[in-house]
Structures are given as structure tokens and as C-alpha cells.
Amino acid sequence: MDTRQMHKAVAQGELDGAFAYLYGRRAPEQPQRYLQVLEGFESLFGAGRQVRLFSAPGRSELGGNHTDHQHGRVLEAGIDLDLIAAAAPNGEQVIRIYSVGYDRMDAVDLADLSPQEEERTHAASLIRGVAARFQQLGYPIGGFDAYTTSDVLKGSGLSSSAAFEVAVGTMLNHLYAQGRVDPVTIAQIGQYAENVYFGKPSGLSDQTASSVGGCTYIDFADPQHPVVERVDFDFANSGHQLCVVDTGGNHADLTDDYAAAPVEMRSVAAALGKEVLRQVDPAEFYAALPRLRGVCSDRALLRAFHFFGDNARVPRQAAALRAGDFETFRRLVIESGRSSYMYLQNVYTCQNPAEQGLSLALAMSEQLLGDRGAWRVHGGGFAGTIQVYVPLDLMEAYRSAIEAVFGPGSCHMLSVRPVGGVEVTPALGMSQES
């Protein structure tokens, strides 16, 4: 469809089935979002272009905190906050992407896909890295123009960067590769772009959750061929609301904190003759502690304690959800959170110990919920958000108390979305009904 036809299709409700499938209770908000993206595309790139619509979700980490970069296990969920885009091929060898809220449009010339030092830590590096990896893997690429907007909270642990990487990969996949690239490969491409081009040593869990969607158990023992399994559980009928609380901190200046966690864990693995902690027998680690303390830092050893504990917890969490045992799952969430706080130590940054928004939000959650619900640091940590499971009868009281401290709108209620990065078409809605 051209931009005018697509605008008419959205306005007349032809995508309402797709919106219901992707967004659930937030579906009524979506037509206006997509219309604004189409209008933005027209104003920037011209009307009458053959345009297509795309979506890539944020993610919520349900289990396995900082385990993926050690080839460990994680439990993840794609959520109903997402990046959406209107995109069209441009007949050139240039990718142009404008993202609402940013000062300039990113333009990447596909004639040179080598890493550009001046692009590091900027969105253009992710675009170039995704395109480069597509080409390296033998998939066709080409230029396109895209206009995007996102309601995935930046610096929140909901992985706005992974949503962007997956969106770029999904657009290339559908515009040029005939949809042949599977979701796990798109996730791996996004991680490559983030590691090699952007300069952030992330694991693979964020991208996989965004690309695959749903609630998924992922085992990265072989990161080139991760085991990805669906976990069927209806959180909407658990008696609890999944929330993240945005404490107002930002991840932007915390790259060194994130980078230190995998480096320190790998230092312990190296001391035991391995590359990553997943290759180490936990019993061997515990037995070797007397000599390891003279080789590795105390914090590195504590972070290894966290890895072994949380890596073992993930399959128990997945099993509890599959069995419909939310009470066991809830207890394991609290265990994971305490391990992150005490051993992983990613609840605040040592660069600024006076600012502890996450610690305060966790303390308030424990005080407000008592022996009900669950709470933990969310995602990378150090700043941003905590994750909370709030009993439905306490939801309003909890949100009121939290927002009195962290501001109106700081408590976000999330739903798990059934799919990851997709082209948004009327058929997406029909597939739900079949």
C-alpha cells in the first residue's frame, strides 16, 4: 500500500485485529500511534511511497540476571511496549532512519559497512552493524527510509536498544530478504551490532526476547545455537500484575559498570581454566575459593556466586510457570533479587553511592507488599527500573505510594506480548483467530 492507502486502512480499522493481538488492553491506543508514524513518514520522506509497518517490542527479564554473557540461562518476555516504524525502500544504497525524540536523522551508506569510530555509542552504528552482519551472512540488503517512534522507556532495562536493533533487522528481513531470516538469527545480528559497532559488551538475552516474543526460556550454553523454548503461562490470570517502576536513573553513563560484570565473571572462569562461568562446575568453584581469593577480586568471586545461583534458578522458574505454580515462581523471583543485590551488586553504581533509587524502590516494595508479591532489580541494573509482581487487590495502593516518591506515571503495568519483531499487517490479526 502507498502511504495514503495505509493511512486509510489504519483509520478504518483494518489493522485492529493485529493491534488486539499485539497489544491486548492497549490496542485502542495504537491506531493513533501508527497514524502519527505514517504522517511523520510522509512529512519527512514524501507522500505516495509504498510503505510497510513494523513493530519490535521491549522485553522484561523474568529470570537470570547477568547470566547470558556467561552462556547461562534466562527467562524472558516480550512486552506490550514497542518501537514502531513506517518504512519503504528508497532505490538507493542508503538507510535513513528518523527516530522521534532525537535531533537528527541517521543515514548509513551501505557502500562502506566497516565500523566507524565516530559512530560508536550512536544509533547509526547499530544500523551499520546490522546491515553489515546481514551481508556477511549472505542475505541481501538495500536502502530504505524509515520513521520510528518508541514507548519503550529509554534507560529502563526494558531494552530500547534491543528493540531498535530488532526493528532494523526485521525491516531488512522483510524489505529485502523475503522474511527468510529467523528470529534467533535476527537477535544474534543485533548483538553483533551492539558488541562490535556500538561498543557495548552485551549478552544475547535482550535481543532474543525482543525478536522471539512471548515468554521464553533460553539456554545460551552454545550461543551460536541457543535453545529457545516457549513457556506457556497466562500472567493475566495469575492474580498479580507485572510492573516495572522507573526510578528516574539513566543507563547512559553506566557502560563501565555493565562491562565490569562480564569481565569479572570471566576472570574467575579464566582462573579455573575456562572462558566463561557456564563451563565451570559450581562444586569446583566452591572448592577452589581458598586459592581463588588470591587471584580474583572479592567482587568477582561474589558475582560468580550470583551466576551459579541464578543460573540454577532459571529452569526452576520455568518449571514452576509451566506447572501453574505462581507461588513457587514468586519466591524464586525474590531469591534472584536478593542475589543480585548482595552478590552481583548491580542495584547502584559505586560511582555515585549517594544515589540509590533502585534500592529505595526495592525497600518500599518489600514494605508495601510484605509476604505477598515479589520484587527484584530489572535487567542490567545500576539505575533505571525494578520489576514487581503486585497482587491485584494491592495494585492501586502500591502504585499510589510508589508514584508519590518517584513521580506520576513511574509505575508501568506490562503485559506479555505473543510475538517479537514483526511486520504489522491485517494477516497478523487473522492468525490469532485461526
GROMACS .gro file of C-alpha atoms in nm:
model
  434
    1MET     CA    1   0.000   0.000   0.000
    2ASP     CA    2   0.109   0.357  -0.051
    3THR     CA    3   0.109   0.595   0.245
    4ARG     CA    4  -0.244   0.723   0.176
    5GLN     CA    5  -0.387   0.372   0.140
    6MET     CA    6  -0.213   0.259   0.457
    7HIS     CA    7  -0.341   0.564   0.643
    8LYS     CA    8  -0.694   0.477   0.531
    9ALA     CA    9  -0.652   0.111   0.630
   10VAL     CA   10  -0.543   0.205   0.982
   11ALA     CA   11  -0.815   0.468   1.020
   12GLN     CA   12  -1.088   0.230   0.903
   13GLY     CA   13  -0.987  -0.043   1.146
   14GLU     CA   14  -0.831  -0.293   0.905
   15LEU     CA   15  -0.540  -0.346   1.146
   16ASP     CA   16  -0.750  -0.362   1.463
   17GLY     CA   17  -0.715  -0.741   1.478
   18ALA     CA   18  -0.338  -0.711   1.459
   19PHE     CA   19  -0.340  -0.444   1.729
   20ALA     CA   20  -0.553  -0.661   1.957
   21TYR     CA   21  -0.311  -0.950   1.905
   22LEU     CA   22  -0.001  -0.742   1.978
   23TYR     CA   23  -0.121  -0.504   2.247
   24GLY     CA   24  -0.419  -0.654   2.430
   25ARG     CA   25  -0.577  -0.390   2.653
   26ARG     CA   26  -0.356  -0.122   2.496
   27ALA     CA   27  -0.494  -0.188   2.148
   28PRO     CA   28  -0.726   0.117   2.145
   29GLU     CA   29  -0.421   0.346   2.176
   30GLN     CA   30  -0.247   0.205   1.871
   31PRO     CA   31  -0.432   0.345   1.567
   32GLN     CA   32  -0.333   0.698   1.665
   33ARG     CA   33   0.031   0.594   1.716
   34TYR     CA   34   0.050   0.430   1.374
   35LEU     CA   35  -0.129   0.719   1.203
   36GLN     CA   36   0.124   0.959   1.354
   37VAL     CA   37   0.411   0.746   1.225
   38LEU     CA   38   0.260   0.740   0.876
   39GLU     CA   39   0.208   1.117   0.883
   40GLY     CA   40   0.564   1.167   1.007
   41PHE     CA   41   0.695   0.946   0.727
   42GLU     CA   42   0.503   1.147   0.467
   43SER     CA   43   0.623   1.480   0.603
   44LEU     CA   44   0.987   1.370   0.602
   45PHE     CA   45   1.011   1.136   0.303
   46GLY     CA   46   0.713   1.226   0.086
   47ALA     CA   47   0.357   1.104   0.030
   48GLY     CA   48   0.256   0.824  -0.204
   49ARG     CA   49   0.551   0.593  -0.123
   50GLN     CA   50   0.490   0.217  -0.097
   51VAL     CA   51   0.514   0.185   0.279
   52ARG     CA   52   0.509  -0.103   0.528
   53LEU     CA   53   0.460  -0.106   0.906
   54PHE     CA   54   0.682  -0.280   1.161
   55SER     CA   55   0.697  -0.337   1.537
   56ALA     CA   56   0.967  -0.465   1.774
   57PRO     CA   57   0.889  -0.499   2.145
   58GLY     CA   58   1.079  -0.415   2.456
   59ARG     CA   59   1.143  -0.701   2.693
   60SER     CA   60   1.122  -0.785   3.059
   61GLU     CA   61   1.375  -1.019   3.216
   62LEU     CA   62   1.186  -1.264   3.435
   63GLY     CA   63   1.485  -1.470   3.548
   64GLY     CA   64   1.859  -1.494   3.500
   65ASN     CA   65   2.017  -1.159   3.587
   66HIS     CA   66   2.351  -1.108   3.406
   67THR     CA   67   2.371  -1.477   3.318
   68ASP     CA   68   2.352  -1.459   2.938
   69HIS     CA   69   2.703  -1.322   2.883
   70GLN     CA   70   2.838  -1.626   3.069
   71HIS     CA   71   2.648  -1.859   2.833
   72GLY     CA   72   2.387  -1.916   3.103
   73ARG     CA   73   2.011  -1.949   3.115
   74VAL     CA   74   1.748  -1.675   3.114
   75LEU     CA   75   1.372  -1.642   3.130
   76GLU     CA   76   1.246  -1.351   2.922
   77ALA     CA   77   0.924  -1.198   2.795
   78GLY     CA   78   0.842  -0.964   2.510
   79ILE     CA   79   0.614  -0.688   2.636
   80ASP     CA   80   0.342  -0.459   2.503
   81LEU     CA   81   0.570  -0.153   2.485
   82ASP     CA   82   0.739  -0.132   2.147
   83LEU     CA   83   0.916   0.057   1.874
   84ILE     CA   84   0.702   0.100   1.564
   85ALA     CA   85   0.812   0.211   1.218
   86ALA     CA   86   0.684   0.303   0.876
   87ALA     CA   87   0.943   0.209   0.614
   88ALA     CA   88   0.984   0.200   0.238
   89PRO     CA   89   1.268   0.102   0.002
   90ASN     CA   90   1.434   0.410  -0.147
   91GLY     CA   91   1.616   0.268  -0.451
   92GLU     CA   92   1.948   0.386  -0.308
   93GLN     CA   93   2.227   0.225  -0.111
   94VAL     CA   94   2.150   0.435   0.195
   95ILE     CA   95   1.945   0.356   0.506
   96ARG     CA   96   1.784   0.664   0.658
   97ILE     CA   97   1.604   0.633   0.992
   98TYR     CA   98   1.444   0.917   1.182
   99SER     CA   99   1.350   0.841   1.543
  100VAL     CA  100   1.104   1.068   1.723
  101GLY     CA  101   1.270   1.245   2.014
  102TYR     CA  102   1.616   1.264   1.859
  103ASP     CA  103   1.772   1.571   1.700
  104ARG     CA  104   1.885   1.427   1.370
  105MET     CA  105   1.818   1.157   1.119
  106ASP     CA  106   2.067   0.870   1.098
  107ALA     CA  107   2.194   0.797   0.746
  108VAL     CA  108   2.419   0.499   0.672
  109ASP     CA  109   2.585   0.448   0.334
  110LEU     CA  110   2.583   0.076   0.258
  111ALA     CA  111   2.888   0.116   0.034
  112ASP     CA  112   3.103   0.118   0.347
  113LEU     CA  113   2.991  -0.119   0.622
  114SER     CA  114   3.311  -0.115   0.824
  115PRO     CA  115   3.285   0.010   1.184
  116GLN     CA  116   3.311   0.389   1.210
  117GLU     CA  117   3.480   0.513   1.526
  118GLU     CA  118   3.283   0.839   1.530
  119GLU     CA  119   2.953   0.643   1.529
  120ARG     CA  120   3.030   0.432   1.837
  121THR     CA  121   2.758   0.458   2.106
  122HIS     CA  122   2.523   0.616   1.849
  123ALA     CA  123   2.224   0.465   1.668
  124ALA     CA  124   2.398   0.487   1.330
  125SER     CA  125   2.649   0.228   1.449
  126LEU     CA  126   2.367  -0.019   1.517
  127ILE     CA  127   2.216   0.035   1.172
  128ARG     CA  128   2.555  -0.014   1.005
  129GLY     CA  129   2.633  -0.318   1.220
  130VAL     CA  130   2.301  -0.489   1.148
  131ALA     CA  131   2.339  -0.426   0.773
  132ALA     CA  132   2.699  -0.549   0.778
  133ARG     CA  133   2.608  -0.872   0.953
  134PHE     CA  134   2.317  -0.937   0.714
  135GLN     CA  135   2.563  -0.905   0.428
  136GLN     CA  136   2.827  -1.123   0.597
  137LEU     CA  137   2.567  -1.398   0.641
  138GLY     CA  138   2.476  -1.383   0.275
  139TYR     CA  139   2.141  -1.209   0.299
  140PRO     CA  140   2.050  -0.931   0.053
  141ILE     CA  141   2.036  -0.573   0.180
  142GLY     CA  142   1.935  -0.239   0.034
  143GLY     CA  143   1.847   0.115   0.121
  144PHE     CA  144   1.525   0.224   0.286
  145ASP     CA  145   1.372   0.523   0.460
  146ALA     CA  146   1.203   0.475   0.799
  147TYR     CA  147   1.023   0.690   1.052
  148THR     CA  148   1.007   0.542   1.403
  149THR     CA  149   0.867   0.614   1.744
  150SER     CA  150   0.901   0.413   2.065
  151ASP     CA  151   0.728   0.391   2.400
  152VAL     CA  152   0.995   0.153   2.537
  153LEU     CA  153   1.137   0.355   2.825
  154LYS     CA  154   1.493   0.459   2.747
  155GLY     CA  155   1.748   0.356   3.009
  156SER     CA  156   1.487   0.145   3.187
  157GLY     CA  157   1.614  -0.209   3.149
  158LEU     CA  158   1.329  -0.273   2.905
  159SER     CA  159   1.589  -0.280   2.627
  160SER     CA  160   1.505   0.009   2.398
  161SER     CA  161   1.836  -0.058   2.218
  162ALA     CA  162   1.745  -0.422   2.153
  163ALA     CA  163   1.405  -0.314   2.019
  164PHE     CA  164   1.582  -0.077   1.780
  165GLU     CA  165   1.828  -0.343   1.663
  166VAL     CA  166   1.549  -0.597   1.612
  167ALA     CA  167   1.340  -0.338   1.427
  168VAL     CA  168   1.626  -0.264   1.185
  169GLY     CA  169   1.682  -0.637   1.132
  170THR     CA  170   1.309  -0.701   1.084
  171MET     CA  171   1.281  -0.422   0.826
  172LEU     CA  172   1.579  -0.552   0.628
  173ASN     CA  173   1.441  -0.903   0.655
  174HIS     CA  174   1.100  -0.816   0.510
  175LEU     CA  175   1.205  -0.544   0.266
  176TYR     CA  176   1.496  -0.736   0.111
  177ALA     CA  177   1.533  -1.092   0.243
  178GLN     CA  178   1.174  -1.210   0.183
  179GLY     CA  179   1.136  -1.288   0.554
  180ARG     CA  180   1.390  -1.572   0.538
  181VAL     CA  181   1.590  -1.468   0.845
  182ASP     CA  182   1.461  -1.644   1.156
  183PRO     CA  183   1.405  -1.454   1.484
  184VAL     CA  184   1.704  -1.605   1.669
  185THR     CA  185   1.939  -1.508   1.385
  186ILE     CA  186   1.799  -1.153   1.389
  187ALA     CA  187   1.873  -1.144   1.762
  188GLN     CA  188   2.231  -1.262   1.704
  189ILE     CA  189   2.273  -0.997   1.435
  190GLY     CA  190   2.156  -0.731   1.680
  191GLN     CA  191   2.400  -0.849   1.944
  192TYR     CA  192   2.682  -0.841   1.690
  193ALA     CA  193   2.597  -0.480   1.603
  194GLU     CA  194   2.586  -0.381   1.968
  195ASN     CA  195   2.912  -0.556   2.058
  196VAL     CA  196   3.125  -0.476   1.753
  197TYR     CA  197   2.985  -0.149   1.619
  198PHE     CA  198   2.818   0.024   1.915
  199GLY     CA  199   3.084  -0.085   2.163
  200LYS     CA  200   2.872  -0.234   2.442
  201PRO     CA  201   2.960  -0.591   2.552
  202SER     CA  202   2.601  -0.711   2.594
  203GLY     CA  203   2.481  -1.068   2.607
  204LEU     CA  204   2.213  -1.209   2.378
  205SER     CA  205   1.907  -1.228   2.602
  206ASP     CA  206   1.764  -0.879   2.532
  207GLN     CA  207   1.772  -0.920   2.156
  208THR     CA  208   1.634  -1.275   2.171
  209ALA     CA  209   1.340  -1.170   2.389
  210SER     CA  210   1.258  -0.880   2.157
  211SER     CA  211   1.295  -1.084   1.839
  212VAL     CA  212   1.116  -1.401   1.954
  213GLY     CA  213   0.849  -1.254   2.184
  214GLY     CA  214   0.621  -1.437   2.425
  215CYS     CA  215   0.756  -1.587   2.746
  216THR     CA  216   1.069  -1.783   2.661
  217TYR     CA  217   1.326  -1.998   2.836
  218ILE     CA  218   1.664  -1.953   2.667
  219ASP     CA  219   1.979  -2.156   2.726
  220PHE     CA  220   2.296  -1.999   2.583
  221ALA     CA  221   2.530  -2.294   2.651
  222ASP     CA  222   2.604  -2.280   2.278
  223PRO     CA  223   2.548  -1.911   2.196
  224GLN     CA  224   2.559  -1.981   1.821
  225HIS     CA  225   2.270  -2.223   1.862
  226PRO     CA  226   2.078  -2.119   2.175
  227VAL     CA  227   1.795  -2.338   2.296
  228VAL     CA  228   1.478  -2.128   2.286
  229GLU     CA  229   1.161  -2.278   2.437
  230ARG     CA  230   0.820  -2.123   2.482
  231VAL     CA  231   0.685  -2.115   2.836
  232ASP     CA  232   0.307  -2.113   2.826
  233PHE     CA  233   0.175  -1.924   3.126
  234ASP     CA  234  -0.109  -1.675   3.145
  235PHE     CA  235   0.023  -1.393   3.361
  236ALA     CA  236  -0.310  -1.214   3.320
  237ASN     CA  237  -0.475  -1.486   3.531
  238SER     CA  238  -0.202  -1.514   3.794
  239GLY     CA  239  -0.373  -1.279   4.039
  240HIS     CA  240  -0.076  -1.044   4.002
  241GLN     CA  241   0.013  -0.752   3.779
  242LEU     CA  242   0.361  -0.743   3.625
  243CYS     CA  243   0.501  -0.391   3.671
  244VAL     CA  244   0.824  -0.203   3.630
  245VAL     CA  245   0.895   0.103   3.840
  246ASP     CA  246   1.103   0.370   3.669
  247THR     CA  247   1.316   0.527   3.940
  248GLY     CA  248   1.441   0.802   3.712
  249GLY     CA  249   1.801   0.684   3.677
  250ASN     CA  250   1.953   0.658   3.331
  251HIS     CA  251   2.178   0.387   3.190
  252ALA     CA  252   2.357   0.623   2.953
  253ASP     CA  253   2.674   0.677   3.161
  254LEU     CA  254   2.696   0.331   3.311
  255THR     CA  255   2.871   0.137   3.035
  256ASP     CA  256   3.176   0.079   3.257
  257ASP     CA  257   2.955  -0.072   3.530
  258TYR     CA  258   2.791  -0.310   3.283
  259ALA     CA  259   3.121  -0.403   3.125
  260ALA     CA  260   3.278  -0.486   3.462
  261ALA     CA  261   3.030  -0.764   3.541
  262PRO     CA  262   3.117  -0.995   3.249
  263VAL     CA  263   3.487  -0.909   3.274
  264GLU     CA  264   3.498  -1.001   3.643
  265MET     CA  265   3.298  -1.321   3.593
  266ARG     CA  266   3.529  -1.423   3.310
  267SER     CA  267   3.830  -1.357   3.534
  268VAL     CA  268   3.702  -1.627   3.770
  269ALA     CA  269   3.642  -1.865   3.481
  270ALA     CA  270   3.993  -1.796   3.348
  271ALA     CA  271   4.145  -1.873   3.687
  272LEU     CA  272   3.980  -2.214   3.658
  273GLY     CA  273   4.100  -2.269   3.302
  274LYS     CA  274   3.771  -2.185   3.131
  275GLU     CA  275   3.639  -1.900   2.917
  276VAL     CA  276   3.302  -1.835   3.085
  277LEU     CA  277   3.142  -1.946   3.411
  278ARG     CA  278   2.892  -2.178   3.240
  279GLN     CA  279   3.188  -2.406   3.160
  280VAL     CA  280   3.284  -2.427   3.528
  281ASP     CA  281   3.144  -2.692   3.761
  282PRO     CA  282   2.999  -2.499   4.059
  283ALA     CA  283   3.143  -2.755   4.301
  284GLU     CA  284   3.489  -2.692   4.156
  285PHE     CA  285   3.446  -2.319   4.209
  286TYR     CA  286   3.342  -2.355   4.573
  287ALA     CA  287   3.627  -2.596   4.644
  288ALA     CA  288   3.878  -2.359   4.483
  289LEU     CA  289   3.777  -2.048   4.682
  290PRO     CA  290   4.086  -2.051   4.910
  291ARG     CA  291   4.323  -2.011   4.617
  292LEU     CA  292   4.089  -1.800   4.400
  293ARG     CA  293   4.079  -1.521   4.654
  294GLY     CA  294   4.441  -1.451   4.591
  295VAL     CA  295   4.387  -1.438   4.216
  296CYS     CA  296   4.045  -1.275   4.162
  297SER     CA  297   3.886  -0.975   4.332
  298ASP     CA  298   3.633  -1.034   4.607
  299ARG     CA  299   3.360  -0.876   4.395
  300ALA     CA  300   3.441  -1.110   4.108
  301LEU     CA  301   3.402  -1.408   4.340
  302LEU     CA  302   3.070  -1.276   4.471
  303ARG     CA  303   2.949  -1.226   4.116
  304ALA     CA  304   3.038  -1.587   4.043
  305PHE     CA  305   2.827  -1.691   4.344
  306HIS     CA  306   2.540  -1.498   4.188
  307PHE     CA  307   2.585  -1.658   3.847
  308PHE     CA  308   2.579  -2.014   3.977
  309GLY     CA  309   2.274  -1.946   4.193
  310ASP     CA  310   2.071  -1.758   3.935
  311ASN     CA  311   2.163  -1.993   3.650
  312ALA     CA  312   2.026  -2.283   3.856
  313ARG     CA  313   1.712  -2.086   3.945
  314VAL     CA  314   1.600  -2.019   3.587
  315PRO     CA  315   1.490  -2.376   3.498
  316ARG     CA  316   1.309  -2.395   3.832
  317GLN     CA  317   1.125  -2.073   3.749
  318ALA     CA  318   1.030  -2.203   3.405
  319ALA     CA  319   0.913  -2.534   3.554
  320ALA     CA  320   0.702  -2.352   3.813
  321LEU     CA  321   0.530  -2.144   3.543
  322ARG     CA  322   0.467  -2.448   3.325
  323ALA     CA  323   0.309  -2.620   3.627
  324GLY     CA  324   0.095  -2.314   3.702
  325ASP     CA  325   0.272  -2.276   4.038
  326PHE     CA  326   0.296  -1.899   4.068
  327GLU     CA  327   0.373  -1.915   4.442
  328THR     CA  328   0.700  -2.102   4.379
  329PHE     CA  329   0.781  -1.868   4.091
  330ARG     CA  330   0.720  -1.568   4.318
  331ARG     CA  331   0.958  -1.699   4.585
  332LEU     CA  332   1.228  -1.762   4.326
  333VAL     CA  333   1.193  -1.404   4.194
  334ILE     CA  334   1.265  -1.272   4.544
  335GLU     CA  335   1.564  -1.509   4.578
  336SER     CA  336   1.702  -1.384   4.248
  337GLY     CA  337   1.658  -1.021   4.353
  338ARG     CA  338   1.842  -1.074   4.681
  339SER     CA  339   2.126  -1.247   4.499
  340SER     CA  340   2.155  -0.956   4.257
  341TYR     CA  341   2.162  -0.708   4.545
  342MET     CA  342   2.413  -0.893   4.765
  343TYR     CA  343   2.639  -1.081   4.525
  344LEU     CA  344   2.604  -0.934   4.175
  345GLN     CA  345   2.588  -0.585   4.329
  346ASN     CA  346   2.410  -0.412   4.039
  347VAL     CA  347   2.147  -0.219   4.234
  348TYR     CA  348   2.350   0.103   4.244
  349THR     CA  349   2.674   0.224   4.095
  350CYS     CA  350   2.988   0.264   4.301
  351GLN     CA  351   3.047   0.583   4.101
  352ASN     CA  352   2.763   0.752   4.291
  353PRO     CA  353   2.664   0.560   4.606
  354ALA     CA  354   2.457   0.851   4.738
  355GLU     CA  355   2.201   0.796   4.460
  356GLN     CA  356   2.016   0.469   4.519
  357GLY     CA  357   1.678   0.494   4.351
  358LEU     CA  358   1.661   0.120   4.286
  359SER     CA  359   1.745   0.038   4.648
  360LEU     CA  360   1.474   0.274   4.769
  361ALA     CA  361   1.214   0.129   4.532
  362LEU     CA  362   1.302  -0.225   4.642
  363ALA     CA  363   1.279  -0.131   5.010
  364MET     CA  364   0.941   0.035   4.953
  365SER     CA  365   0.813  -0.268   4.761
  366GLU     CA  366   0.907  -0.504   5.043
  367GLN     CA  367   0.743  -0.275   5.299
  368LEU     CA  368   0.426  -0.229   5.092
  369LEU     CA  369   0.380  -0.590   4.983
  370GLY     CA  370   0.510  -0.777   5.288
  371ASP     CA  371   0.484  -1.152   5.233
  372ARG     CA  372   0.285  -1.105   4.911
  373GLY     CA  373   0.405  -1.028   4.559
  374ALA     CA  374   0.770  -1.016   4.451
  375TRP     CA  375   1.034  -0.758   4.363
  376ARG     CA  376   1.382  -0.754   4.210
  377VAL     CA  377   1.623  -0.536   4.016
  378HIS     CA  378   1.530  -0.536   3.649
  379GLY     CA  379   1.770  -0.601   3.364
  380GLY     CA  380   2.122  -0.462   3.367
  381GLY     CA  381   2.066  -0.266   3.685
  382PHE     CA  382   2.273   0.015   3.842
  383ALA     CA  383   1.991   0.257   3.752
  384GLY     CA  384   1.654   0.251   3.579
  385THR     CA  385   1.383   0.012   3.691
  386ILE     CA  386   1.282  -0.259   3.931
  387GLN     CA  387   1.040  -0.539   3.845
  388VAL     CA  388   0.744  -0.606   4.071
  389TYR     CA  389   0.461  -0.858   4.077
  390VAL     CA  390   0.178  -0.685   4.263
  391PRO     CA  391  -0.133  -0.871   4.390
  392LEU     CA  392  -0.431  -0.723   4.209
  393ASP     CA  393  -0.604  -0.615   4.529
  394LEU     CA  394  -0.295  -0.412   4.629
  395MET     CA  395  -0.231  -0.259   4.287
  396GLU     CA  396  -0.385   0.084   4.340
  397ALA     CA  397  -0.237   0.129   4.687
  398TYR     CA  398   0.105   0.018   4.564
  399ARG     CA  399   0.103   0.245   4.261
  400SER     CA  400  -0.014   0.544   4.467
  401ALA     CA  401   0.264   0.500   4.723
  402ILE     CA  402   0.537   0.440   4.464
  403GLU     CA  403   0.435   0.730   4.242
  404ALA     CA  404   0.426   0.963   4.543
  405VAL     CA  405   0.803   0.907   4.567
  406PHE     CA  406   0.911   0.851   4.206
  407GLY     CA  407   0.658   1.068   4.028
  408PRO     CA  408   0.331   1.028   3.837
  409GLY     CA  409   0.350   0.757   3.572
  410SER     CA  410   0.660   0.592   3.718
  411CYS     CA  411   0.478   0.261   3.780
  412HIS     CA  412   0.419   0.090   3.446
  413MET     CA  413   0.183  -0.207   3.417
  414LEU     CA  414   0.301  -0.451   3.149
  415SER     CA  415   0.152  -0.737   2.951
  416VAL     CA  416   0.341  -1.020   2.782
  417ARG     CA  417   0.309  -0.999   2.404
  418PRO     CA  418   0.282  -1.319   2.197
  419VAL     CA  419   0.531  -1.237   1.919
  420GLY     CA  420   0.854  -1.045   1.873
  421GLY     CA  421   0.971  -0.832   1.580
  422VAL     CA  422   0.705  -0.840   1.306
  423GLU     CA  423   0.564  -0.668   1.003
  424VAL     CA  424   0.223  -0.536   1.108
  425THR     CA  425  -0.040  -0.645   0.856
  426PRO     CA  426  -0.409  -0.742   0.874
  427ALA     CA  427  -0.298  -1.107   0.845
  428LEU     CA  428  -0.125  -1.080   1.183
  429GLY     CA  429  -0.464  -1.031   1.344
  430MET     CA  430  -0.623  -1.312   1.144
  431SER     CA  431  -0.351  -1.556   1.252
  432GLN     CA  432  -0.473  -1.513   1.609
  433GLU     CA  433  -0.819  -1.632   1.514
  434SER     CA  434  -0.708  -1.940   1.318
   0.00000   0.00000   0.00000
